[in-house]
């Protein structure tokens, strides 16, 4: 059974005599900073001097440049984009780390794939929300919290887990549960969802739309039926709330019979093989190496793929459907 930490396992008091900085004030940075402050620990925000700094100050936080914040504080929550993190870390954070400091990440990616190697004399922890930044804030305010994966990569002081759980409590995730994983496991799971589950699911979605449209159904009807009515999203939410099989009882017996009998046809061994292949590339580090090389080359493949994406007919199908069902909000 995986180890899950809750409120009673954590003590935010561990942070009270530490100086905490949040480096980055974007999706996660802002949400985590607001939550942490509401939990009684006000972080210094390490940002560049631009509109992001202005936003942090409007929210009532003290700010400093990234290097300055790293120099002033001894617990550094690094919440900037993963692509820039190794360079920012080496240039602006590493030179200011002192023995016994703690650094935390919201994903294990850079450390797990060897793109960022922290010095041996600091604690290295992970609190990786399974939630977008806005959700991190909203669920905190509602009082419900959100799930996350947490882990200690390096325990230089003997206190790393306590610091990790204190941050986890401060941002609100121990309210619902923080599951212990290694940095590598977290990064691999995250990438697998993005590269395996997501695209496989996307293909089923696109294939279903195309099948209906090829059979002569109006594009707007296909889009509403499969996706845009919200019925499917509602069923997904019910799966989360009450369980995969239990939610089936919310559907008619015709639906249950049809889906279970025809469902057997979609047990395709090749799908499993493809998913396993994607996971293998992730675990071997092949994907991380490929992505690092793509970034170094200036994203030529990404640009090409984004261009191809704009040519897919779904954009036009969606536009027509949204117009027909008056789904788009009027311009401000
Ligand atoms: P964002 O893209 O929202 O981060 C933006 C922040 O990073 C801004 O403050 C920006 O400053 C700063 N920044 C960008 N480039 C630099 C740079 N070169 N030097 C200094 N600061 C820089 O990131 P996220 O919040 O999405 O992600 C942060 C971490 O959280 C990542 O590790 C990510 O994997 C993880 N995570 C993200 C989730 C999400 O929902 N987005 C979910 C779970 C984990 P400026 O405005 O000045 O450019």
CSV table of C-alpha atoms and ligand atoms in Angstrom, one decimal:
chain,number,residue,atom,x,y,z
A,1,UNK,CA,0.0,0.0,0.0
A,2,UNK,CA,1.4,3.4,-1.0
A,3,UNK,CA,2.2,5.8,1.9
A,4,UNK,CA,-0.2,8.7,2.0
A,5,UNK,CA,0.4,11.7,4.3
A,6,UNK,CA,-2.4,13.7,5.8
A,7,UNK,CA,-2.8,16.8,8.0
A,8,UNK,CA,-1.8,14.9,11.2
A,9,UNK,CA,1.5,13.8,9.6
A,10,UNK,CA,2.6,17.4,8.9
A,11,UNK,CA,3.6,20.3,11.1
A,12,UNK,CA,3.8,23.7,9.3
A,13,UNK,CA,5.5,25.0,12.4
A,14,UNK,CA,8.7,23.5,10.9
A,15,UNK,CA,8.7,26.5,8.5
A,16,UNK,CA,8.1,29.2,11.1
A,17,UNK,CA,11.8,29.8,11.9
A,18,UNK,CA,12.8,29.4,8.2
A,19,UNK,CA,12.9,32.0,5.5
A,20,UNK,CA,10.8,30.8,2.6
A,21,UNK,CA,11.0,32.0,-0.9
A,22,UNK,CA,8.9,31.1,-3.9
A,23,UNK,CA,10.8,31.4,-7.1
A,24,UNK,CA,8.3,32.2,-9.9
A,25,UNK,CA,4.9,33.7,-9.7
A,26,UNK,CA,3.0,31.9,-12.4
A,27,UNK,CA,0.3,29.2,-12.4
A,28,UNK,CA,1.7,27.3,-9.4
A,29,UNK,CA,3.8,30.1,-7.8
A,30,UNK,CA,0.9,32.5,-7.2
A,31,UNK,CA,-1.5,29.8,-6.0
A,32,UNK,CA,1.0,28.2,-3.6
A,33,UNK,CA,2.2,31.6,-2.3
A,34,UNK,CA,-1.4,32.7,-1.5
A,35,UNK,CA,-2.1,29.4,0.2
A,36,UNK,CA,1.1,29.4,2.2
A,37,UNK,CA,0.5,32.9,3.4
A,38,UNK,CA,-3.1,32.0,4.4
A,39,UNK,CA,-1.5,29.0,6.3
A,40,UNK,CA,0.6,31.4,8.3
A,41,UNK,CA,3.9,31.4,6.4
A,42,UNK,CA,4.5,34.4,4.1
A,43,UNK,CA,7.1,33.7,1.4
A,44,UNK,CA,9.3,36.2,-0.3
A,45,UNK,CA,8.7,36.0,-4.1
A,46,UNK,CA,11.7,35.7,-6.3
A,47,UNK,CA,10.8,37.2,-9.7
A,48,UNK,CA,12.2,39.2,-12.6
A,49,UNK,CA,11.4,42.9,-12.6
A,50,UNK,CA,8.3,42.9,-14.9
A,51,UNK,CA,4.6,42.7,-14.7
A,52,UNK,CA,4.8,39.5,-12.7
A,53,UNK,CA,6.7,41.3,-10.0
A,54,UNK,CA,4.0,44.0,-10.0
A,55,UNK,CA,1.3,41.3,-9.7
A,56,UNK,CA,3.0,39.7,-6.7
A,57,UNK,CA,3.3,43.1,-5.0
A,58,UNK,CA,-0.3,44.0,-5.8
A,59,UNK,CA,-1.1,40.7,-4.0
A,60,UNK,CA,0.8,42.1,-1.0
A,61,UNK,CA,4.0,40.1,-1.2
A,62,UNK,CA,7.5,41.4,-0.8
A,63,UNK,CA,9.6,40.6,-3.9
A,64,UNK,CA,13.2,40.3,-4.9
A,65,UNK,CA,15.2,39.2,-7.9
A,66,UNK,CA,15.7,35.4,-8.2
A,67,UNK,CA,19.3,35.4,-7.0
A,68,UNK,CA,18.5,37.9,-4.3
A,69,UNK,CA,15.6,35.8,-3.0
A,70,UNK,CA,17.8,32.7,-3.1
A,71,UNK,CA,20.5,34.5,-1.1
A,72,UNK,CA,18.0,35.8,1.5
A,73,UNK,CA,16.1,32.6,2.1
A,74,UNK,CA,16.8,29.0,3.2
A,75,UNK,CA,13.8,27.2,1.9
A,76,UNK,CA,13.4,27.7,-1.8
A,77,UNK,CA,10.3,26.5,-3.6
A,78,UNK,CA,11.2,26.5,-7.3
A,79,UNK,CA,8.1,27.1,-9.4
A,80,UNK,CA,9.3,28.3,-12.8
A,81,UNK,CA,8.9,26.4,-16.1
A,82,UNK,CA,10.9,23.2,-16.3
A,83,UNK,CA,12.6,24.1,-19.5
A,84,UNK,CA,14.3,27.2,-18.0
A,85,UNK,CA,14.9,25.7,-14.6
A,86,UNK,CA,18.3,24.1,-15.0
A,87,UNK,CA,19.9,27.3,-16.3
A,88,UNK,CA,18.1,29.6,-13.8
A,89,UNK,CA,19.2,27.2,-11.0
A,90,UNK,CA,22.8,27.1,-12.1
A,91,UNK,CA,23.1,30.9,-12.7
A,92,UNK,CA,20.9,32.4,-9.9
A,93,UNK,CA,20.2,29.8,-7.3
A,94,UNK,CA,23.1,27.4,-6.9
A,95,UNK,CA,25.7,30.1,-6.0
A,96,UNK,CA,23.5,31.2,-3.1
A,97,UNK,CA,22.7,27.8,-1.5
A,98,UNK,CA,24.1,27.2,2.0
A,99,UNK,CA,24.6,23.9,3.8
A,100,UNK,CA,21.3,22.8,5.3
A,101,UNK,CA,19.0,24.8,3.0
A,102,UNK,CA,16.0,23.1,1.5
A,103,UNK,CA,14.9,23.3,-2.2
A,104,UNK,CA,11.6,22.0,-3.4
A,105,UNK,CA,10.2,21.3,-6.8
A,106,UNK,CA,6.7,20.8,-8.1
A,107,UNK,CA,7.8,18.0,-10.4
A,108,UNK,CA,10.6,15.5,-10.3
A,109,UNK,CA,11.4,16.0,-14.0
A,110,UNK,CA,14.7,17.9,-14.1
A,111,UNK,CA,16.3,16.1,-11.1
A,112,UNK,CA,15.1,12.6,-12.2
A,113,UNK,CA,16.5,13.0,-15.7
A,114,UNK,CA,19.8,14.4,-14.6
A,115,UNK,CA,19.2,17.9,-16.0
A,116,UNK,CA,19.6,19.5,-12.6
A,117,UNK,CA,21.9,18.2,-9.9
A,118,UNK,CA,21.5,20.0,-6.6
A,119,UNK,CA,24.6,20.1,-4.3
A,120,UNK,CA,24.9,17.3,-1.8
A,121,UNK,CA,24.6,19.5,1.3
A,122,UNK,CA,21.0,20.7,0.9
A,123,UNK,CA,17.6,19.0,1.4
A,124,UNK,CA,15.8,18.3,-1.9
A,125,UNK,CA,12.1,17.6,-1.8
A,126,UNK,CA,9.1,17.5,-4.1
A,127,UNK,CA,5.5,18.5,-3.6
A,128,UNK,CA,3.9,17.9,-7.0
A,129,UNK,CA,0.2,18.9,-7.1
A,130,UNK,CA,-2.1,16.8,-9.3
A,131,UNK,CA,-4.0,20.0,-9.9
A,132,UNK,CA,-3.6,23.2,-12.0
A,133,UNK,CA,-2.6,26.3,-10.2
A,134,UNK,CA,-6.1,27.8,-10.2
A,135,UNK,CA,-7.4,24.6,-8.7
A,136,UNK,CA,-4.7,24.6,-6.0
A,137,UNK,CA,-6.0,28.0,-4.9
A,138,UNK,CA,-9.7,27.3,-5.3
A,139,UNK,CA,-9.7,24.0,-3.4
A,140,UNK,CA,-7.7,25.6,-0.6
A,141,UNK,CA,-10.2,28.5,-0.3
A,142,UNK,CA,-13.1,26.0,-0.4
A,143,UNK,CA,-11.3,23.9,2.3
A,144,UNK,CA,-11.2,20.7,0.4
A,145,UNK,CA,-7.5,20.5,-0.8
A,146,UNK,CA,-6.1,18.6,-3.7
A,147,UNK,CA,-4.1,15.4,-4.2
A,148,UNK,CA,-0.3,15.5,-4.8
A,149,UNK,CA,2.8,13.4,-5.0
A,150,UNK,CA,5.5,14.1,-2.5
A,151,UNK,CA,9.0,12.8,-2.0
A,152,UNK,CA,12.5,13.4,-0.6
A,153,UNK,CA,15.3,13.1,-3.1
A,154,UNK,CA,18.0,14.1,-0.7
A,155,UNK,CA,18.0,14.3,3.0
A,156,UNK,CA,21.1,16.3,4.0
A,157,UNK,CA,19.8,17.5,7.3
A,158,UNK,CA,17.7,14.6,8.5
A,159,UNK,CA,14.8,17.0,8.4
A,160,UNK,CA,13.9,16.9,4.8
A,161,UNK,CA,10.6,14.9,5.1
A,162,UNK,CA,9.4,17.3,7.8
A,163,UNK,CA,10.1,20.3,5.6
A,164,UNK,CA,8.4,18.6,2.6
A,165,UNK,CA,5.3,17.8,4.6
A,166,UNK,CA,5.2,21.3,6.1
A,167,UNK,CA,5.2,22.8,2.6
A,168,UNK,CA,2.6,20.3,1.6
A,169,UNK,CA,0.4,21.3,4.6
A,170,UNK,CA,1.0,25.0,3.9
A,171,UNK,CA,-0.2,24.8,0.3
A,172,UNK,CA,-3.2,22.6,1.3
A,173,UNK,CA,-2.5,19.2,-0.1
A,174,UNK,CA,-2.4,17.2,3.1
A,175,UNK,CA,-6.1,18.0,3.6
A,176,UNK,CA,-6.9,15.5,0.8
A,177,UNK,CA,-3.7,13.4,0.8
A,178,UNK,CA,-0.1,13.5,-0.4
A,179,UNK,CA,1.2,10.2,-1.7
A,180,UNK,CA,4.9,9.4,-1.4
A,181,UNK,CA,6.7,8.7,-4.7
A,182,UNK,CA,10.3,9.1,-5.9
A,183,UNK,CA,11.1,12.0,-8.2
A,184,UNK,CA,11.5,9.5,-11.1
A,185,UNK,CA,8.1,7.9,-10.5
A,186,UNK,CA,6.4,11.2,-10.4
A,187,UNK,CA,8.0,12.5,-13.6
A,188,UNK,CA,7.4,9.2,-15.4
A,189,UNK,CA,3.7,9.1,-14.4
A,190,UNK,CA,3.2,12.7,-15.5
A,191,UNK,CA,4.9,12.1,-18.9
A,192,UNK,CA,2.9,8.9,-19.4
A,193,UNK,CA,-0.4,10.7,-18.9
A,194,UNK,CA,0.7,13.3,-21.4
A,195,UNK,CA,2.2,11.0,-24.0
A,196,UNK,CA,0.3,7.7,-23.5
A,197,UNK,CA,-3.1,8.1,-22.0
A,198,UNK,CA,-3.9,11.6,-23.3
A,199,UNK,CA,-3.0,11.0,-27.0
A,200,UNK,CA,-4.5,7.5,-27.0
A,201,UNK,CA,-7.7,9.0,-25.6
A,202,UNK,CA,-7.5,11.9,-28.1
A,203,UNK,CA,-7.3,9.4,-31.0
A,204,UNK,CA,-10.5,7.6,-29.8
A,205,UNK,CA,-12.2,11.0,-29.6
A,206,UNK,CA,-11.1,12.1,-33.0
A,207,UNK,CA,-11.8,8.7,-34.6
A,208,UNK,CA,-15.3,8.7,-33.1
A,209,UNK,CA,-16.1,12.2,-34.5
A,210,UNK,CA,-14.7,11.2,-37.9
A,211,UNK,CA,-16.7,8.0,-38.0
A,212,UNK,CA,-19.9,9.9,-37.4
A,213,UNK,CA,-19.2,12.7,-39.8
A,214,UNK,CA,-18.1,10.2,-42.5
A,215,UNK,CA,-21.5,8.4,-42.0
A,216,UNK,CA,-23.3,11.6,-42.8
A,217,UNK,CA,-24.3,13.0,-39.4
A,218,UNK,CA,-24.1,16.8,-39.2
A,219,UNK,CA,-20.8,17.9,-37.8
A,220,UNK,CA,-22.5,20.0,-35.1
A,221,UNK,CA,-24.5,16.8,-34.0
A,222,UNK,CA,-21.3,14.7,-33.8
A,223,UNK,CA,-19.5,17.4,-31.7
A,224,UNK,CA,-22.5,17.8,-29.3
A,225,UNK,CA,-23.0,14.0,-29.0
A,226,UNK,CA,-19.4,13.1,-28.3
A,227,UNK,CA,-18.0,16.1,-26.6
A,228,UNK,CA,-19.5,19.5,-26.3
A,229,UNK,CA,-22.8,18.8,-24.6
A,230,UNK,CA,-20.8,18.2,-21.4
A,231,UNK,CA,-22.5,14.8,-20.9
A,232,UNK,CA,-19.2,13.0,-21.3
A,233,UNK,CA,-17.3,15.4,-19.0
A,234,UNK,CA,-20.1,14.9,-16.5
A,235,UNK,CA,-19.7,11.1,-16.6
A,236,UNK,CA,-16.0,11.5,-16.1
A,237,UNK,CA,-16.6,13.6,-13.1
A,238,UNK,CA,-19.0,11.0,-11.8
A,239,UNK,CA,-16.4,8.3,-12.3
A,240,UNK,CA,-14.1,10.4,-10.0
A,241,UNK,CA,-16.8,10.9,-7.5
A,242,UNK,CA,-18.4,7.5,-7.2
A,243,UNK,CA,-16.3,5.0,-9.2
A,244,UNK,CA,-16.0,3.5,-12.7
A,245,UNK,CA,-18.7,0.9,-12.5
A,246,UNK,CA,-21.0,2.7,-10.0
A,247,UNK,CA,-21.4,5.6,-12.5
A,248,UNK,CA,-22.7,3.1,-15.1
A,249,UNK,CA,-25.8,2.7,-13.0
A,250,UNK,CA,-26.6,6.4,-13.8
A,251,UNK,CA,-27.1,5.4,-17.4
A,252,UNK,CA,-30.0,3.5,-18.9
A,253,UNK,CA,-30.0,-0.3,-19.1
A,254,UNK,CA,-29.8,0.1,-22.9
A,255,UNK,CA,-26.7,2.1,-22.5
A,256,UNK,CA,-25.2,-0.4,-20.0
A,257,UNK,CA,-26.0,-3.4,-22.2
A,258,UNK,CA,-24.7,-1.8,-25.3
A,259,UNK,CA,-21.5,-0.4,-23.8
A,260,UNK,CA,-20.6,-3.7,-22.1
A,261,UNK,CA,-21.3,-6.0,-25.0
A,262,UNK,CA,-19.6,-3.7,-27.6
A,263,UNK,CA,-16.9,-2.6,-25.2
A,264,UNK,CA,-15.3,-6.1,-25.6
A,265,UNK,CA,-14.4,-5.2,-29.2
A,266,UNK,CA,-12.1,-2.5,-28.1
A,267,UNK,CA,-9.8,-4.7,-26.1
A,268,UNK,CA,-7.0,-4.3,-28.5
A,269,UNK,CA,-3.7,-5.8,-27.4
A,270,UNK,CA,-1.8,-3.5,-29.7
A,271,UNK,CA,-3.0,-0.5,-27.6
A,272,UNK,CA,-1.3,-2.0,-24.5
A,273,UNK,CA,1.9,-2.6,-26.5
A,274,UNK,CA,1.9,1.0,-27.8
A,275,UNK,CA,1.4,2.4,-24.3
A,276,UNK,CA,4.1,0.2,-22.9
A,277,UNK,CA,6.5,1.4,-25.6
A,278,UNK,CA,5.8,5.1,-24.7
A,279,UNK,CA,6.4,4.3,-21.0
A,280,UNK,CA,9.7,2.5,-21.9
A,281,UNK,CA,11.0,5.6,-23.8
A,282,UNK,CA,10.1,7.8,-20.8
A,283,UNK,CA,11.8,5.5,-18.3
A,284,UNK,CA,14.9,5.1,-20.3
A,285,UNK,CA,15.4,8.9,-20.5
A,286,UNK,CA,15.0,8.7,-24.4
A,287,UNK,CA,12.2,11.2,-24.3
A,288,UNK,CA,14.0,13.6,-22.0
A,289,UNK,CA,17.1,13.6,-24.2
A,290,UNK,CA,14.9,14.1,-27.3
A,291,UNK,CA,13.1,17.0,-25.7
A,292,UNK,CA,16.3,18.6,-24.5
A,293,UNK,CA,17.8,18.4,-28.0
A,294,UNK,CA,14.5,19.8,-29.5
A,295,UNK,CA,14.8,22.8,-27.1
A,296,UNK,CA,18.4,23.3,-28.0
A,297,UNK,CA,17.6,23.4,-31.7
A,298,UNK,CA,14.9,26.1,-31.2
A,299,UNK,CA,11.8,23.8,-31.3
A,300,UNK,CA,11.7,23.0,-35.0
A,301,UNK,CA,9.5,19.9,-34.6
A,302,UNK,CA,7.2,21.6,-32.1
A,303,UNK,CA,6.6,24.5,-34.5
A,304,UNK,CA,5.8,22.0,-37.4
A,305,UNK,CA,3.4,20.0,-35.3
A,306,UNK,CA,1.6,23.1,-34.0
A,307,UNK,CA,1.2,24.2,-37.6
A,308,UNK,CA,-0.2,20.8,-38.6
A,309,UNK,CA,-2.6,21.0,-35.7
A,310,UNK,CA,-4.2,24.2,-37.1
A,311,UNK,CA,-5.1,22.4,-40.3
A,312,UNK,CA,-7.2,19.7,-38.5
A,313,UNK,CA,-10.9,20.1,-39.4
A,314,UNK,CA,-12.0,19.9,-35.7
A,315,UNK,CA,-11.3,23.6,-35.3
A,316,UNK,CA,-14.0,24.4,-37.9
A,317,UNK,CA,-16.4,21.8,-36.6
A,318,UNK,CA,-16.1,23.3,-33.1
A,319,UNK,CA,-16.5,26.8,-34.4
A,320,UNK,CA,-19.8,25.9,-36.1
A,321,UNK,CA,-21.1,24.0,-33.2
A,322,UNK,CA,-20.3,26.7,-30.7
A,323,UNK,CA,-22.0,29.2,-32.9
A,324,UNK,CA,-25.1,27.0,-33.4
A,325,UNK,CA,-25.4,26.4,-29.6
A,326,UNK,CA,-24.4,29.9,-28.6
A,327,UNK,CA,-21.6,28.5,-26.5
A,328,UNK,CA,-19.1,31.3,-26.8
A,329,UNK,CA,-19.5,34.0,-24.2
A,330,UNK,CA,-20.2,37.5,-25.7
A,331,UNK,CA,-17.1,39.7,-26.1
A,332,UNK,CA,-16.5,42.0,-23.1
B,1,LIG,P1,4.7,29.1,-15.2
B,1,LIG,O1,5.0,29.0,-16.7
B,1,LIG,O2,3.3,29.5,-14.8
B,1,LIG,O3,5.8,30.0,-14.5
B,1,LIG,C1,5.8,31.3,-14.7
B,1,LIG,C2,6.8,32.0,-13.7
B,1,LIG,O4,8.1,31.6,-14.0
B,1,LIG,C3,6.7,33.4,-13.9
B,1,LIG,O5,6.9,34.0,-12.6
B,1,LIG,C4,7.9,33.7,-14.8
B,1,LIG,O6,8.4,35.0,-14.7
B,1,LIG,C5,8.9,32.7,-14.3
B,1,LIG,N1,9.9,32.5,-15.2
B,1,LIG,C6,9.8,32.0,-16.5
B,1,LIG,N2,11.0,32.0,-17.1
B,1,LIG,C7,11.9,32.5,-16.2
B,1,LIG,C8,13.3,32.7,-16.2
B,1,LIG,N3,14.0,32.4,-17.2
B,1,LIG,N4,13.9,33.3,-15.1
B,1,LIG,C9,13.1,33.6,-14.0
B,1,LIG,N5,11.8,33.4,-13.9
B,1,LIG,C10,11.2,32.8,-15.0
B,1,LIG,O7,5.0,27.7,-14.5
B,1,LIG,P2,4.0,26.7,-13.8
B,1,LIG,O8,3.5,27.3,-12.6
B,1,LIG,O9,3.1,26.1,-14.8
B,1,LIG,O10,5.1,25.5,-13.4
B,1,LIG,C11,6.0,25.7,-12.3
B,1,LIG,C12,6.4,24.3,-11.9
B,1,LIG,O11,5.2,23.6,-11.4
B,1,LIG,C13,7.0,23.4,-13.0
B,1,LIG,O12,8.0,22.6,-12.4
B,1,LIG,C14,5.8,22.5,-13.4
B,1,LIG,O13,6.2,21.3,-13.9
B,1,LIG,C15,5.1,22.3,-12.0
B,1,LIG,N6,3.7,22.0,-12.1
B,1,LIG,C16,2.8,22.8,-12.9
B,1,LIG,C17,1.5,22.5,-12.9
B,1,LIG,C18,0.5,23.4,-13.6
B,1,LIG,O14,-0.6,23.3,-13.4
B,1,LIG,N7,1.0,24.4,-14.4
B,1,LIG,C19,0.9,21.3,-12.2
B,1,LIG,C20,1.9,20.7,-11.4
B,1,LIG,C21,3.2,21.0,-11.4
B,1,LIG,P3,8.0,36.1,-15.8
B,1,LIG,O15,6.6,36.4,-15.7
B,1,LIG,O16,8.9,37.2,-15.4
B,1,LIG,O17,8.4,35.5,-17.1
